[in-house]
Amino acid sequence: MIVVPCPSCGPRNSSDLRNAGEVVPRPDPDTATLTEWRSYLYLRENPASWVTETWYCRNGCRRYFTIERNTATNEIRESDTT
Amino acid sequence: MSRHGYRYSAGSLIRHGLTRGEWPRMWSKPERRSTYDVVIVGGGLHGLATAYYLAKNHGMTNVAVVDKGYLGAGGSGRNTAIVRSNYLTPEGVAFYDRSLHLYNNMATDLNLNVMLSKRGHLTLAHTDSALRTMNWRAEVNKLLDIDSSVIGPKEVKRLTPSLDVSPDTRYPILGALYHPPGGIVRHDAVVWGYARAAAYLGVHLLQGTEVLDITCTGGDGPQGKGPGGRVTGIHTSRGDINSPVVVNCTAGWASLISNMAGIPLAITTHPLQAAVTEPCKVFLPTVVVSGSLHVYVSQTDRGELVFGASVDPVGTYRLNGTLEFTEELAGHVLELMPGISKMRLMRQWSGLCDMTPDYSPIMGFTPVEGYFVDVGWGTYGFKAGPVAGETMAETIANGCTAELIAPFSIDRFTDGDLVGEKGAAAVGH
């Protein structure tokens, strides 16, 4: 079980939330090429270590927030970018 | 002696029984060379099959398969051993049918009993929309000459009496996609068979050798990596190996290896959990799959029921089992087969799945010369092992993409030409 700290609802079981995957910087819509958009859509670093990722508090406050999680151990720490 | 070194047969079994002599080892521990023509990263089914077909079909024997653990330690020994070819897209159907054909002849080809049991494969439909997809799949399958048809609940009950087909259940069985050539194989035997045959043909199997980096030159990225570059070798925990060709067959760990060559992949790694019950008398004659209930089940020759599910919703490299999985699995299986409520689960385990956005693999050339991928095998890698090996070997040896894998190129993500196989490749949707 992974316990995810929601900023509004407190610690919740991960099954109450939805993991929206690692944070990928969004390209600038004014200058982005098709290749950049598709890389943004599909390509992931998928590391076996710390990753900044987005969670959606599906069954609670319905807020999107980011945390850092170590994908090798599932250890979680607060993200600076929240 | 045969071309596999030592020939397994009834005669050799009797001879060993009488003399109590030692069986020869299936493969030897080779002395590592400093240079190979091809280095395959990942000693699972895909890596070993690629090595075998490189040696057998193309005469390339200066090949090494490196693995950080032991052969078949990853998904090859953790899957639920189901084989079938009743996919949804014509590209997928043609590809997986070739694999089924190779499985058919595998025991003879590798001189090892892989215990292929073509017992029939049922994909249950619990909703009208599921039934519509089954009909779609059946028509695509028939066009490509695959034995596949939609049957009603009565026929389902006749084929598999233990299923509850009454209309009173929460998810009544409205029908099923019936695929008679589908079945199960002993997955360890498949891995050992390929390893033994490849080793006899001269392939070096280097176990306990972890790849720490891929060395490249001329690329756009740091250290000559990335698009436009060329592979020169690998740096491992046991020293450097030079090779103009490096093949990534590392499934769940594919992103980690690919990032070493400066090629990010459209892959996220998720665990998939499976479980097995205590053995009991054989009562389940088919492989039963239910997409709506996220479960598939078959009975092994030992009598154990093997269950698999969909991938865990949170991507991770950690192989923990969860109580949520067991609870959900038990609930869903009992919905299908109330008669087994007294059976006990013996153990559960998980394996890593390299999931792509379109549920199709990523195979063939990459923007780095000499770096090949055979990844993105998600929840369907085992049944594709033989054909993936055959087509990857053809691609590497001939220097042009094999026809069967052309739709699965890495470029499809930048070109936007995805092969949507989710409707037939996974149970969790």
CSV table of N, CA, C and O in Angstrom, one decimal, chain B residues 51 77 88 95 101 137 151 161 167 203 216 227 230 258 297 307 313 317 337 366 374 403 412:
chain,number,residue,atom,x,y,z
B,51,ALA,N,18.8,-14.4,-29.9
B,51,ALA,CA,20.1,-15.0,-30.1
B,51,ALA,C,20.0,-16.3,-30.9
B,51,ALA,O,20.8,-16.6,-31.8
B,77,GLY,N,9.6,-15.7,-16.5
B,77,GLY,CA,9.3,-16.7,-15.5
B,77,GLY,C,8.1,-16.3,-14.6
B,77,GLY,O,7.8,-17.0,-13.6
B,88,LEU,N,-6.9,-7.8,-32.2
B,88,LEU,CA,-7.9,-6.9,-32.8
B,88,LEU,C,-7.5,-6.3,-34.1
B,88,LEU,O,-8.3,-6.2,-35.0
B,95,PHE,N,1.0,-11.0,-36.6
B,95,PHE,CA,2.3,-11.1,-35.8
B,95,PHE,C,2.1,-12.3,-34.8
B,95,PHE,O,2.9,-13.2,-34.7
B,101,HIS,N,2.4,-20.3,-34.4
B,101,HIS,CA,3.0,-21.3,-35.3
B,101,HIS,C,4.3,-21.8,-34.8
B,101,HIS,O,4.6,-23.0,-34.8
B,137,ARG,N,-13.5,-8.6,-33.3
B,137,ARG,CA,-12.3,-9.4,-33.3
B,137,ARG,C,-12.5,-10.7,-34.0
B,137,ARG,O,-11.6,-11.1,-34.8
B,151,ILE,N,-19.4,-17.3,-29.3
B,151,ILE,CA,-20.4,-18.3,-28.9
B,151,ILE,C,-21.3,-17.8,-27.8
B,151,ILE,O,-20.9,-16.8,-27.1
B,161,PRO,N,-17.9,-26.2,-17.7
B,161,PRO,CA,-19.1,-26.4,-16.9
B,161,PRO,C,-19.0,-25.6,-15.5
B,161,PRO,O,-20.0,-25.3,-14.9
B,167,PRO,N,-28.3,-15.8,-15.7
B,167,PRO,CA,-28.5,-14.3,-15.9
B,167,PRO,C,-28.6,-13.5,-14.6
B,167,PRO,O,-28.7,-12.3,-14.7
B,203,VAL,N,26.4,-19.2,-29.0
B,203,VAL,CA,26.0,-18.0,-28.3
B,203,VAL,C,26.5,-18.0,-26.9
B,203,VAL,O,26.4,-19.0,-26.2
B,216,CYS,N,28.5,5.2,-26.9
B,216,CYS,CA,28.1,5.7,-28.2
B,216,CYS,C,29.1,6.7,-28.7
B,216,CYS,O,29.9,7.3,-27.9
B,227,PRO,N,20.2,10.6,-30.8
B,227,PRO,CA,20.0,10.5,-32.3
B,227,PRO,C,21.2,10.9,-33.1
B,227,PRO,O,21.9,11.9,-32.8
B,230,ARG,N,26.2,6.4,-32.9
B,230,ARG,CA,26.5,5.0,-33.3
B,230,ARG,C,26.9,4.3,-32.0
B,230,ARG,O,27.7,4.9,-31.2
B,258,SER,N,17.5,2.1,-22.2
B,258,SER,CA,17.4,2.9,-23.4
B,258,SER,C,17.9,4.4,-23.1
B,258,SER,O,18.5,5.0,-24.0
B,297,VAL,N,-7.8,-17.0,-16.0
B,297,VAL,CA,-7.5,-18.1,-15.1
B,297,VAL,C,-7.3,-19.4,-16.0
B,297,VAL,O,-8.0,-19.5,-17.0
B,307,PHE,N,-4.0,-17.5,-11.7
B,307,PHE,CA,-4.7,-16.3,-12.0
B,307,PHE,C,-3.8,-15.1,-12.3
B,307,PHE,O,-2.8,-15.0,-11.7
B,313,PRO,N,-2.3,0.1,-10.9
B,313,PRO,CA,-2.6,1.4,-11.4
B,313,PRO,C,-1.4,2.4,-11.2
B,313,PRO,O,-1.4,3.4,-11.8
B,317,TYR,N,8.8,0.3,-9.9
B,317,TYR,CA,9.7,-0.9,-10.1
B,317,TYR,C,9.7,-1.8,-8.9
B,317,TYR,O,10.4,-2.8,-8.9
B,337,MET,N,-16.8,-18.4,-10.9
B,337,MET,CA,-16.8,-19.8,-10.5
B,337,MET,C,-17.1,-19.9,-9.0
B,337,MET,O,-16.1,-20.0,-8.2
B,366,THR,N,16.5,2.2,-34.2
B,366,THR,CA,16.2,3.5,-33.4
B,366,THR,C,17.1,4.5,-34.1
B,366,THR,O,17.9,4.2,-35.0
B,374,ASP,N,13.6,-4.1,-28.6
B,374,ASP,CA,12.5,-5.1,-28.6
B,374,ASP,C,11.8,-5.0,-27.3
B,374,ASP,O,12.0,-5.8,-26.4
B,403,GLU,N,9.1,-7.4,-42.2
B,403,GLU,CA,7.8,-6.9,-42.6
B,403,GLU,C,6.8,-7.0,-41.4
B,403,GLU,O,6.0,-6.1,-41.2
B,412,ARG,N,6.6,5.6,-34.7
B,412,ARG,CA,5.2,5.8,-34.8
B,412,ARG,C,4.7,6.8,-33.8
B,412,ARG,O,3.7,7.4,-33.9
